[in-house]
CSV table of C-alpha atoms and ligand atoms in Angstrom, one decimal:
chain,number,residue,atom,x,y,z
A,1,UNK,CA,-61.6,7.8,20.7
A,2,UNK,CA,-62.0,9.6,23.7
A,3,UNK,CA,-59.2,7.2,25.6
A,4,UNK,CA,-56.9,7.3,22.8
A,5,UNK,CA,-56.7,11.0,22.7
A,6,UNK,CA,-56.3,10.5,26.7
A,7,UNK,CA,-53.5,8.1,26.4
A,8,UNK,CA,-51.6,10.6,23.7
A,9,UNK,CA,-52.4,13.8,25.8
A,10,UNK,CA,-51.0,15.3,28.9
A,11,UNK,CA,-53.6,12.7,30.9
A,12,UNK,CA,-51.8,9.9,29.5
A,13,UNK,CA,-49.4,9.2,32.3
A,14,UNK,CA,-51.5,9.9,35.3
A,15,UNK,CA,-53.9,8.2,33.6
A,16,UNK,CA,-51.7,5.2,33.3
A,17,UNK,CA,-50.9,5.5,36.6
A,18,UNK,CA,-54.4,5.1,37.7
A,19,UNK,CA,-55.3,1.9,35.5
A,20,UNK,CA,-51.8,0.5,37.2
A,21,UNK,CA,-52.9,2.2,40.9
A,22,UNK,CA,-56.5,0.5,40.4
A,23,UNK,CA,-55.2,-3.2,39.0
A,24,UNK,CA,-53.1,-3.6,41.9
A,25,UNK,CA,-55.8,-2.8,44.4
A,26,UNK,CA,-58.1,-4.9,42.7
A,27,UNK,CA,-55.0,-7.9,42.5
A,28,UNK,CA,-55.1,-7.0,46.5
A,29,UNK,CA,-58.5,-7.3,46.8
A,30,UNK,CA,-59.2,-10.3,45.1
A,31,UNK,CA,-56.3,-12.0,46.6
A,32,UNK,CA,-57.3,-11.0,50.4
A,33,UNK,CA,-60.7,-12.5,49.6
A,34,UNK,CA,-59.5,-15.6,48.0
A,35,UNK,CA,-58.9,-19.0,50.3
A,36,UNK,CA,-55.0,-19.7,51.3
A,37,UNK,CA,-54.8,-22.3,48.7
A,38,UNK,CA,-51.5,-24.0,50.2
A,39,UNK,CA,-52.6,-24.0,53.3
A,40,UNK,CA,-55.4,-25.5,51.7
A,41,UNK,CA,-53.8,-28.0,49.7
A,42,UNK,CA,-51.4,-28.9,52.6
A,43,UNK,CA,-54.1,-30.1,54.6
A,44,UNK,CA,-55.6,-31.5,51.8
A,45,UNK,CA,-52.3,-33.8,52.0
A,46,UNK,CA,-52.0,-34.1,55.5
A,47,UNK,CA,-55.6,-35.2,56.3
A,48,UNK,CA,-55.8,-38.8,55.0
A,49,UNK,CA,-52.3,-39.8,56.4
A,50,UNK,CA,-54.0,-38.5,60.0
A,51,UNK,CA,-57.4,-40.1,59.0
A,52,UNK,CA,-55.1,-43.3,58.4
A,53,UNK,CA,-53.3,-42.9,62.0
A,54,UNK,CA,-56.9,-42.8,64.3
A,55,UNK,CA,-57.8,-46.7,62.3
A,56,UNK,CA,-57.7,-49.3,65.4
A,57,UNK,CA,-59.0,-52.8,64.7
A,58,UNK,CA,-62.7,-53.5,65.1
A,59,UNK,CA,-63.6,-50.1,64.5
A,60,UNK,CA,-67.1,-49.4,62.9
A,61,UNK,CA,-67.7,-46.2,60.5
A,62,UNK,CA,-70.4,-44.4,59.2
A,63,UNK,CA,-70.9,-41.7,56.8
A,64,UNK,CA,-73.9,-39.5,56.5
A,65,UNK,CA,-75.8,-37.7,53.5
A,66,UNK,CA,-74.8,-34.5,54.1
A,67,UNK,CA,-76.1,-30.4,52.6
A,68,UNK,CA,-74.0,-29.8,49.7
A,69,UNK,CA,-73.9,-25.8,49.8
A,70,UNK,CA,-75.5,-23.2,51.8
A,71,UNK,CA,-73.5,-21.1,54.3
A,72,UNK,CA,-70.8,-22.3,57.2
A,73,UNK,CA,-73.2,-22.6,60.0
A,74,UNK,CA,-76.0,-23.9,58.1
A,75,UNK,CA,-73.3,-27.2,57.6
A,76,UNK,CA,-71.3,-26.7,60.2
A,77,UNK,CA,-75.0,-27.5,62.4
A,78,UNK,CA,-75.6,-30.7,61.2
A,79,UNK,CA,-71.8,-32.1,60.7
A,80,UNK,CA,-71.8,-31.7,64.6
A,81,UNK,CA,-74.9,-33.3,65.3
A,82,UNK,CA,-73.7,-35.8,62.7
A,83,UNK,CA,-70.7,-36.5,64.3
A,84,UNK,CA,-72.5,-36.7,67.7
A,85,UNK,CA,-74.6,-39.4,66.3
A,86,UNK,CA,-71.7,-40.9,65.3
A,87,UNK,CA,-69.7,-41.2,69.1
A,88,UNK,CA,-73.1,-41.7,70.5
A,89,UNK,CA,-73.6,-44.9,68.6
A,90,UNK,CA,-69.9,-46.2,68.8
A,91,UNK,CA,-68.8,-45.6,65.3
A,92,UNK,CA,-66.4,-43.3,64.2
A,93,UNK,CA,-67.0,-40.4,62.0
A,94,UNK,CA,-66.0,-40.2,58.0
A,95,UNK,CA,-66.4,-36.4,57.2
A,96,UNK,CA,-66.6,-34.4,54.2
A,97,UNK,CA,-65.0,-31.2,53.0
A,98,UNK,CA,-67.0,-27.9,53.6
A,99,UNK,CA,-68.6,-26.5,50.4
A,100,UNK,CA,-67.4,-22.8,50.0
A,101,UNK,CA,-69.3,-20.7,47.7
A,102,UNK,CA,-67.3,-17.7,47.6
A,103,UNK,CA,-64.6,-19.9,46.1
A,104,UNK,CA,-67.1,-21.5,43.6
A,105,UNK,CA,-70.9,-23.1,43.3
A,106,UNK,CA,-69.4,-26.3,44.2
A,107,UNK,CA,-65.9,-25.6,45.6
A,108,UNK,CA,-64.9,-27.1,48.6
A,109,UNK,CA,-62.4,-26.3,51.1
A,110,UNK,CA,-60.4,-28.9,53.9
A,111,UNK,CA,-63.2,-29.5,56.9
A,112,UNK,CA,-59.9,-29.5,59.4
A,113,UNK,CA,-59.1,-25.9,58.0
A,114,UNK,CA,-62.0,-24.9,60.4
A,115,UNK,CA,-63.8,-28.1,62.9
A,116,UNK,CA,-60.7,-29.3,64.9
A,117,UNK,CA,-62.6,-31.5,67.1
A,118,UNK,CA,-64.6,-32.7,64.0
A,119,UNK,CA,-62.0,-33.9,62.5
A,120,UNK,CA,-59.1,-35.1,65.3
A,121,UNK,CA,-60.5,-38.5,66.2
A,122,UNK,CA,-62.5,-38.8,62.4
A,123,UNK,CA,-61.5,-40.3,58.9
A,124,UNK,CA,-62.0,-38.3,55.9
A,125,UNK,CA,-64.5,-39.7,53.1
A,126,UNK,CA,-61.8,-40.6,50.9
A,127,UNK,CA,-60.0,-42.9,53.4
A,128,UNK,CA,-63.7,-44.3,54.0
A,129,UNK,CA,-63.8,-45.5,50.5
A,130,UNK,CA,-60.4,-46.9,50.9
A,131,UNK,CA,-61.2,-48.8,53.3
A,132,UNK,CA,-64.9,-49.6,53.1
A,133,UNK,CA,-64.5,-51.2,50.0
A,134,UNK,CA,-68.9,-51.0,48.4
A,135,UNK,CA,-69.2,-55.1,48.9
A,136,UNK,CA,-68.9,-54.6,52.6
A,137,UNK,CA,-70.8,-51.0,52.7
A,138,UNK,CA,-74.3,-51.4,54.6
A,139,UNK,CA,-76.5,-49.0,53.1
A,140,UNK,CA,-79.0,-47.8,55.3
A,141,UNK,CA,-82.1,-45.4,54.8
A,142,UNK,CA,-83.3,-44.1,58.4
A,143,UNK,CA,-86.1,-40.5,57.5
A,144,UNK,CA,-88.9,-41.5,60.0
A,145,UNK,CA,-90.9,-39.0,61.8
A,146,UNK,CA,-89.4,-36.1,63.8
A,147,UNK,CA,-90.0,-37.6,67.2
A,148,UNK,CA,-88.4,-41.1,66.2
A,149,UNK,CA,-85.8,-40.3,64.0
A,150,UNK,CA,-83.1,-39.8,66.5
A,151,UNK,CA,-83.5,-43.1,68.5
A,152,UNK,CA,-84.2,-44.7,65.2
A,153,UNK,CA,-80.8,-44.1,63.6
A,154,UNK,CA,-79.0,-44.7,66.9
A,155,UNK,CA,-80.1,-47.6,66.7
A,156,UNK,CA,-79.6,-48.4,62.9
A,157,UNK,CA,-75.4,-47.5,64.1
A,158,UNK,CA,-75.6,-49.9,66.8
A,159,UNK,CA,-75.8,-52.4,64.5
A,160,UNK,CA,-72.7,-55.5,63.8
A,161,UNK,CA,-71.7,-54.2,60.3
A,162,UNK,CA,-67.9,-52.3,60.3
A,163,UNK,CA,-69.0,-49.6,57.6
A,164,UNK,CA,-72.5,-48.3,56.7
A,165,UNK,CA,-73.7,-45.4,54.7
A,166,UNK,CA,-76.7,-43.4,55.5
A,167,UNK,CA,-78.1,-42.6,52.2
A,168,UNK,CA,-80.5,-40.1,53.0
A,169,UNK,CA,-80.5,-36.8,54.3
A,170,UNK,CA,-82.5,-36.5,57.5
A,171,UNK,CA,-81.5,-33.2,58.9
A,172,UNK,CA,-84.6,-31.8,57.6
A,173,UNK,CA,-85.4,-27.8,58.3
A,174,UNK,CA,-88.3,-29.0,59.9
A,175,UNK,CA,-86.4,-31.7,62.1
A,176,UNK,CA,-84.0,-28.8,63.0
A,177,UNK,CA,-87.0,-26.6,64.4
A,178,UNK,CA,-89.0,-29.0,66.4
A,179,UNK,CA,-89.7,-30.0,69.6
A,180,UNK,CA,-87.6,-33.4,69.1
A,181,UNK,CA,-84.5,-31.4,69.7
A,182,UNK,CA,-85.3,-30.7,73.2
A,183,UNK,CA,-84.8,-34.2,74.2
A,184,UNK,CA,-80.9,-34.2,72.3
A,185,UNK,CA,-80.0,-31.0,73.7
A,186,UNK,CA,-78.9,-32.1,77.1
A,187,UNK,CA,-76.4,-35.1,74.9
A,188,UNK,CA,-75.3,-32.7,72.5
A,189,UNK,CA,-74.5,-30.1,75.5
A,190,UNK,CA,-71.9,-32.7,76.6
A,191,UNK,CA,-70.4,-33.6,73.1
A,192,UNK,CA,-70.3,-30.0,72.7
A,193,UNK,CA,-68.2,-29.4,75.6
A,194,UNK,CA,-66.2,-32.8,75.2
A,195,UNK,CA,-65.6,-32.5,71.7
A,196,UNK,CA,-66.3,-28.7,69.9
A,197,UNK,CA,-63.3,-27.3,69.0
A,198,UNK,CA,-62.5,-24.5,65.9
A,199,UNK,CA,-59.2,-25.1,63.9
A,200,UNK,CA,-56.1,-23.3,65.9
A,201,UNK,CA,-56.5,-20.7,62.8
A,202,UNK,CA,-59.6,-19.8,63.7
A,203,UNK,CA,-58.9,-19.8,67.6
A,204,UNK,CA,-55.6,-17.4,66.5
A,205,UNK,CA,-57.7,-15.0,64.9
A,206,UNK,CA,-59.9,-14.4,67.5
A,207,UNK,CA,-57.7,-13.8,70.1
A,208,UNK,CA,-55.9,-11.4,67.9
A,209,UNK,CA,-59.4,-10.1,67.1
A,210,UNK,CA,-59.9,-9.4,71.2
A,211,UNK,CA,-56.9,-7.7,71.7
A,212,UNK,CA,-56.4,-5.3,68.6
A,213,UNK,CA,-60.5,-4.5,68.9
A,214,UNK,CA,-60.1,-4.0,72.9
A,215,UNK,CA,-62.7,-6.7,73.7
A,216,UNK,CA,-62.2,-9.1,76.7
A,217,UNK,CA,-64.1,-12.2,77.2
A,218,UNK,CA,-66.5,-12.8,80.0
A,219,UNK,CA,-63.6,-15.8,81.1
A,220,UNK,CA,-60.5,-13.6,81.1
A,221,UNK,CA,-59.2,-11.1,83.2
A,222,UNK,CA,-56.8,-9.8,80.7
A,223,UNK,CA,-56.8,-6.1,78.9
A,224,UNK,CA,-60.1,-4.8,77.3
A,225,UNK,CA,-63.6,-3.5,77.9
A,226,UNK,CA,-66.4,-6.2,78.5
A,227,UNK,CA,-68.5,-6.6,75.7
A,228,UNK,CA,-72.1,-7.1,74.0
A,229,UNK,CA,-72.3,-8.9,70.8
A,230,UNK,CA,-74.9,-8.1,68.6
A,231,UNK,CA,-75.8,-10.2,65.4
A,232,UNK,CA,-77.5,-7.9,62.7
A,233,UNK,CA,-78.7,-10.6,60.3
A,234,UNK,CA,-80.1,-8.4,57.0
A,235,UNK,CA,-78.7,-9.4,53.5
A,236,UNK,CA,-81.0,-11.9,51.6
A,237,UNK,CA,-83.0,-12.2,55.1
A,238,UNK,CA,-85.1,-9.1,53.9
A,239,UNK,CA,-87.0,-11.1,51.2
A,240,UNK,CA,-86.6,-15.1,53.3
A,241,UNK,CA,-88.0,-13.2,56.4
A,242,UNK,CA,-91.6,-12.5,54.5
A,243,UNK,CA,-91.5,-16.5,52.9
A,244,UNK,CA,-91.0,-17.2,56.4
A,245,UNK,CA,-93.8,-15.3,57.9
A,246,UNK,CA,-96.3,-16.8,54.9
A,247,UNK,CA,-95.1,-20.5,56.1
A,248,UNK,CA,-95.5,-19.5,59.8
A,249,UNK,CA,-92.0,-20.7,60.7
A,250,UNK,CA,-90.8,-20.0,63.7
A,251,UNK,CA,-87.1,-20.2,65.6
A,252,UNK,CA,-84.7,-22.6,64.8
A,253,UNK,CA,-82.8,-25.8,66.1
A,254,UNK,CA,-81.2,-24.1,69.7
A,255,UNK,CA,-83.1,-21.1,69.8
A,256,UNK,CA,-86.2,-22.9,70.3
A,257,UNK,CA,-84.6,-24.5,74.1
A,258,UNK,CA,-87.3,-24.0,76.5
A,259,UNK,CA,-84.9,-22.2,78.8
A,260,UNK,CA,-84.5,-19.3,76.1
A,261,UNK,CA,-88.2,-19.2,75.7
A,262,UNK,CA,-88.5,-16.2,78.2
A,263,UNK,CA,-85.4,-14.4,76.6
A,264,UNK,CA,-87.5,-13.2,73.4
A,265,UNK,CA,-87.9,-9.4,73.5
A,266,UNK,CA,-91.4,-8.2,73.8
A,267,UNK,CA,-93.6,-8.7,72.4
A,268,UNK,CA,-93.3,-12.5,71.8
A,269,UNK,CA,-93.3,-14.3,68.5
A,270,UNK,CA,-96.8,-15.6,67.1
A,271,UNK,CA,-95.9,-17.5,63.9
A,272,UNK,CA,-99.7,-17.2,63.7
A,273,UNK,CA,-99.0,-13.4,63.2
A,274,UNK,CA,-96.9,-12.9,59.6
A,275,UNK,CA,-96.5,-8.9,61.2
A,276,UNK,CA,-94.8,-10.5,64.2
A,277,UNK,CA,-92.7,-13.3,62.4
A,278,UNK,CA,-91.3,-10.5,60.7
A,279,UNK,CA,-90.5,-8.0,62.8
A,280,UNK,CA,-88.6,-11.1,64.9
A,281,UNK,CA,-87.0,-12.2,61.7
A,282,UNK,CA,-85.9,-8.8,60.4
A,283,UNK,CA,-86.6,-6.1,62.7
A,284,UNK,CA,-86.9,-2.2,62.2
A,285,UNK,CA,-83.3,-0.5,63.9
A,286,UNK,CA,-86.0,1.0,66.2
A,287,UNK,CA,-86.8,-2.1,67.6
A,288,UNK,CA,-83.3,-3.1,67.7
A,289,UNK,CA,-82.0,-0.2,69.5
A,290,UNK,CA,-85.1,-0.8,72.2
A,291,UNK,CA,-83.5,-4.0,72.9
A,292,UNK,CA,-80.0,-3.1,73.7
A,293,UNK,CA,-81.7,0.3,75.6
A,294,UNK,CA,-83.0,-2.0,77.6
A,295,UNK,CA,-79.7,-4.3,78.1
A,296,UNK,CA,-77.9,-1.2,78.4
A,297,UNK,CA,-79.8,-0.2,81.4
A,298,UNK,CA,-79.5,-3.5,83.0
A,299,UNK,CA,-76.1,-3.8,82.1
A,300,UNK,CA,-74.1,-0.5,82.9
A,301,UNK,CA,-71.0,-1.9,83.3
A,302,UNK,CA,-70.8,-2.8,79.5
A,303,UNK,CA,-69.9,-0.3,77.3
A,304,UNK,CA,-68.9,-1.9,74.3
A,305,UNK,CA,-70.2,-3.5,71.4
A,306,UNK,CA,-69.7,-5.7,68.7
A,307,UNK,CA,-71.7,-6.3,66.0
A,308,UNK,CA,-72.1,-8.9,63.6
A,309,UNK,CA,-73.3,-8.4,60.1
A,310,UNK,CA,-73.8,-9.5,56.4
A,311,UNK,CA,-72.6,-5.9,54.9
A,312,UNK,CA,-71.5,-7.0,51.2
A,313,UNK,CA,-71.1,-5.5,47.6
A,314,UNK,CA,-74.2,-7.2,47.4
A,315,UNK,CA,-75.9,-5.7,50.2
A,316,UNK,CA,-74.3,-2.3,50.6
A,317,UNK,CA,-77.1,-0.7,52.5
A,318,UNK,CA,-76.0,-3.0,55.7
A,319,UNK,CA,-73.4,-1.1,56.2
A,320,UNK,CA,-75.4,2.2,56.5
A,321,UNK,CA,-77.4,0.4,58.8
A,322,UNK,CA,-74.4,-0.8,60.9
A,323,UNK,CA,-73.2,2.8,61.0
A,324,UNK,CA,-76.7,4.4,61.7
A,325,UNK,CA,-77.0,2.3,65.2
A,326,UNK,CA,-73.2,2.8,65.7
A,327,UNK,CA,-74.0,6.6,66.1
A,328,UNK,CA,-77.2,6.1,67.6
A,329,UNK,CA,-75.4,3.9,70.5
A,330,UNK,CA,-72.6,6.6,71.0
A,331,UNK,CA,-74.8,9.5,71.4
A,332,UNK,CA,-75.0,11.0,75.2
A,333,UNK,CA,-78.3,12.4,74.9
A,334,UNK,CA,-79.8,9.8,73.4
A,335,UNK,CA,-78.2,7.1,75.8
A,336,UNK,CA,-79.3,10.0,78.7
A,337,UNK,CA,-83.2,10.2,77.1
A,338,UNK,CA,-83.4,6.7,76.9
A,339,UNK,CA,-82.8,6.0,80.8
A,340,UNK,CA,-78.7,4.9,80.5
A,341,UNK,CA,-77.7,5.6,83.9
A,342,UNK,CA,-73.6,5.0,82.6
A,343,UNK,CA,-73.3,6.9,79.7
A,344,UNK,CA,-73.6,6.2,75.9
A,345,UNK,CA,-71.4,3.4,74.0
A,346,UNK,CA,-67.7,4.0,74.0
A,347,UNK,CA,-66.2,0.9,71.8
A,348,UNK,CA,-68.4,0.0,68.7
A,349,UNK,CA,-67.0,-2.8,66.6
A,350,UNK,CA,-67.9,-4.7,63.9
A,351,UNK,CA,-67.7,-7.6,61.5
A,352,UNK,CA,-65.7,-5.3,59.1
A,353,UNK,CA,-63.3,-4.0,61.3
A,354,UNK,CA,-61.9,-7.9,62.1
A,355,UNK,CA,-58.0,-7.9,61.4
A,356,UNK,CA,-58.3,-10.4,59.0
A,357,UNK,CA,-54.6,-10.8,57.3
A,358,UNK,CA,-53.7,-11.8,53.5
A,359,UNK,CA,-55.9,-15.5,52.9
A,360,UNK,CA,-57.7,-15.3,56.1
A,361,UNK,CA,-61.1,-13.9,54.8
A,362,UNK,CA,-62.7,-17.4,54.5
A,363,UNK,CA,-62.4,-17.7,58.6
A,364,UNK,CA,-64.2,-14.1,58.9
A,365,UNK,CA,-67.3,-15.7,59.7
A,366,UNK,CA,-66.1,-18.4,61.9
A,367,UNK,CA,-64.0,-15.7,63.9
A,368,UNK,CA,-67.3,-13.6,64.8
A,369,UNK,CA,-69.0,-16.3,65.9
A,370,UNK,CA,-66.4,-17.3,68.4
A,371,UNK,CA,-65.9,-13.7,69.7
A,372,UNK,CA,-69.5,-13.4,69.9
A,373,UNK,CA,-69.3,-17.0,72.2
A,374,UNK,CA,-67.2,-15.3,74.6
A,375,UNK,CA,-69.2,-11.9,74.7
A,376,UNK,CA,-70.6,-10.9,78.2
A,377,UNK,CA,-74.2,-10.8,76.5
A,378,UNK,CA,-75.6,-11.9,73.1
A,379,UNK,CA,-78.3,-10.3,70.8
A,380,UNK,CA,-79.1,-12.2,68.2
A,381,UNK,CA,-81.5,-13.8,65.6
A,382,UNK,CA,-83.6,-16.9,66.5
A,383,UNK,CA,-84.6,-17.6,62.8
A,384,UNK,CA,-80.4,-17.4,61.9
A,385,UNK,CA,-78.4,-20.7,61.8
A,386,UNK,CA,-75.4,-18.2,62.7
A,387,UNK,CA,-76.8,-16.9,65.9
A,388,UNK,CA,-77.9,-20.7,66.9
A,389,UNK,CA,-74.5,-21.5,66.6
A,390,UNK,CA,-73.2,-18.8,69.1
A,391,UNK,CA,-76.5,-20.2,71.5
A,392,UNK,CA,-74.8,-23.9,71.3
A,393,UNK,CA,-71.5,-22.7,72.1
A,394,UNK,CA,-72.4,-20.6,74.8
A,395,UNK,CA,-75.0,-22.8,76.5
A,396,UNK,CA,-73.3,-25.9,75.0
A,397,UNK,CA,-70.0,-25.8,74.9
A,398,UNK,CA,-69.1,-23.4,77.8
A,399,UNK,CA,-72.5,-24.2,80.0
A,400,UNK,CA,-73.3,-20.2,79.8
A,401,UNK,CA,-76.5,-18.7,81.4
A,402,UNK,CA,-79.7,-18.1,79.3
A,403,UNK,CA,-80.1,-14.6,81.0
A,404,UNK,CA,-77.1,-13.5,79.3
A,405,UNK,CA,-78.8,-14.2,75.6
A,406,UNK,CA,-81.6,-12.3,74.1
A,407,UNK,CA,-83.5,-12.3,70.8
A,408,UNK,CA,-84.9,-9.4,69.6
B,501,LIG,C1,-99.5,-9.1,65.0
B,501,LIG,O1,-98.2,-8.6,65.5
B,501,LIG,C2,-98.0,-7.2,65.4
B,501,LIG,C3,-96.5,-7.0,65.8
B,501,LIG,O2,-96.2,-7.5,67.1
B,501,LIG,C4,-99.0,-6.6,66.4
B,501,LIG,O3,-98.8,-5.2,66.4
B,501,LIG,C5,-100.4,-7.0,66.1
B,501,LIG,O4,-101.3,-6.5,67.0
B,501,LIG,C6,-100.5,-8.5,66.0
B,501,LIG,N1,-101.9,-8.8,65.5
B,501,LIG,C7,-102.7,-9.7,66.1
B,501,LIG,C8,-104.0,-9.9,65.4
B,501,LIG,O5,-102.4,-10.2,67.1
């Protein structure tokens, strides 16, 4: 009633104009946040004809059970380690597409949209089946204990047969957080720097990131403030954080290198201790802010920040919490109180603020974790597979120094 009298009144045309005003920004929104679906499917049709082009005679192949959904870094961890296994062993590497939830429980996007070095010398699945035909498939089961299970499947690889199929998933949570990555980490340190690379998209963005943000990488000598990257993990973390505590879980995969043990704010984590596990895991701002105070003091020369969150529509109140420290860090007298000898913050950035053009939202993630890479120093989580990431890369990939990493 009330919207047909509207629409016949004097509110009908601004009121038509509105509805118009707010479908197009929604159109804009939605498509800004939706993949580039030619790029997409351009890759899509480019991948097997490259997978075709690295086949050489007496090559061997191996394809892995792989996790079918959770975020980027959580499969983006193990496809690397994967396709370590793979060069370490001789064989090469038949990968599968990412699955991208935003786009879909079980959508999937192009793995070579994002894991250049994945993919360049690697056959995609399908081109596996093509030409590992299931009569002259080896299928292989290789879940032993933590300690063993490396060596074992090594070894399992090493074997005469030109394709086999590992049928199980061994990249357990619990494999990812013990002590039996210690002894890959030096290996994987060297893949990492032989081998990691992002897509050139993904590369693009960031340095596009750099220079409209005003950040300069620890390597460069080129325009821009040197820079801190902090990685406020909060979203679904406020509710996994207590699970976490009741299991007694502590850091994960790289985070738990014995070089980064001393780099654990105070006081250290005691999984024994749910309160501690917690305030590791999600930690008041208070505690927060006492970590960068104290990096800020050791560090005057950096004055800028950027920080990497989860801020949704499905966790608005991140964003309040990415503005409250923002002020916090720019304030004079609070910097002065809290012993900063150079004066408060004077860039403060964020995951928002990324200049992410028209089908570039799905690399959002990717790009912070690469700008984080080539921060001066790191904050971040050592219960988040994202901040792990950023620890490989940096100690990994780019042999950086522990005392430029801390976790609060
Ligand atoms: C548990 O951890 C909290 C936070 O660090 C600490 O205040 C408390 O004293 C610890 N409790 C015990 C029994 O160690």
């Amino acid at each position: 009633m009330l919207f047909r009298s509207c629409l016949r009144g004097r509110w009908a045309r601004p009121l038509i104009a509105f509805i118009a005003a707010s479908s197009l920004l929604a159109g804009y929104v939605y498509l800004s946040v939706r993949p580039s679906y030619t790029l997409y499917k351009s890759l899509e049709r480019l991948d097997p004809e490259h997978s075709h082009s690295v086949i050489k005679p007496s090559q061997k192949y191996v394809r892995f059970k792989q996790l079918q959904g959770a975020g980027f870094n959580n499969q983006a961890q193990e496809i690397l380690l994967f396709h370590h296994l793979a060069l370490s062993s001789g064989r090469t590497y038949a990968y599968q597409p990412l699955i991208w939830r935003p786009r879909g429980e079980h959508a999937t996007v192009p793995l070579s949209a994002f894991l250049g070095g994945v993919t360049r010398n690697s056959i995609s699945s399908a081109v596996f089946d093509e030409i590992c035909p299931e009569s002259e498939v080896k299928h292989v089961k290789l879940w032993d204990t933590y300690e063993t299970l490396w060596t074992k499947t090594i070894n399992a690889l090493r074997g005469p047969e030109r394709c086999i199929v590992v049928d199980d998933w061994i990249m357990y949570w619990g494999f990812l957080a013990s002590d039996a990555l210690h002894d890959i980490w030096p290996g994987f340190k060297d893949y990492l720097r032989e081998h990691f690379q992002w897509s050139r998209f993904i590369t693009e963005i960031a340095d596009r990131a750099q220079s409209q943000l005003h950040l300069r990488s620890h390597t460069s000598q080129s325009e821009g403030e040197p820079y801190t990257a902090l990685h406020l993990r909060r979203g679904d973390f406020e509710e996994h954080c207590h699970v976490l505590a009741k299991e007694h879980t502590g850091f994960t995969t790289w985070a738990t290198l014995p070089e980064l043990r001393s780099r654990v704010a105070h006081p250290p984590l005691d999984t024994e201790n749910a309160t501690s596990v917690v305030e590791h895991c999600y930690p008041s701002l208070r505690r927060i802010l006492s970590v960068i105070d104290e990096h800020a003091k050791a560090h005057p020369h950096i004055r800028a920040l950027h920080m990497l969150h989860d801020g949704a529509w499905d966790h608005p109140t991140v964003y309040i919490q990415v503005q409250k420290l923002a002020v916090a860090l720019m304030d004079a007298s609070r910097a002065l109180a809290a012993g900063w000898t150079n004066g408060p913050m004077k860039i403060i950035t964020h995951s928002g603020m990324l200049p992410v053009r028209l089908g570039e939202a799905d690399w959002a993630v990717t790009v912070d974790v690469e700008i984080a890479r080539r921060a001066d120093f790191f904050v971040g989580n050592g219960f988040s597979s994202l901040s792990t990431q950023i620890i490989a890369l940096r100690l990994g990939a780019d042999n950086g120094r522990p005392e430029d990493i801390v976790f609060y």
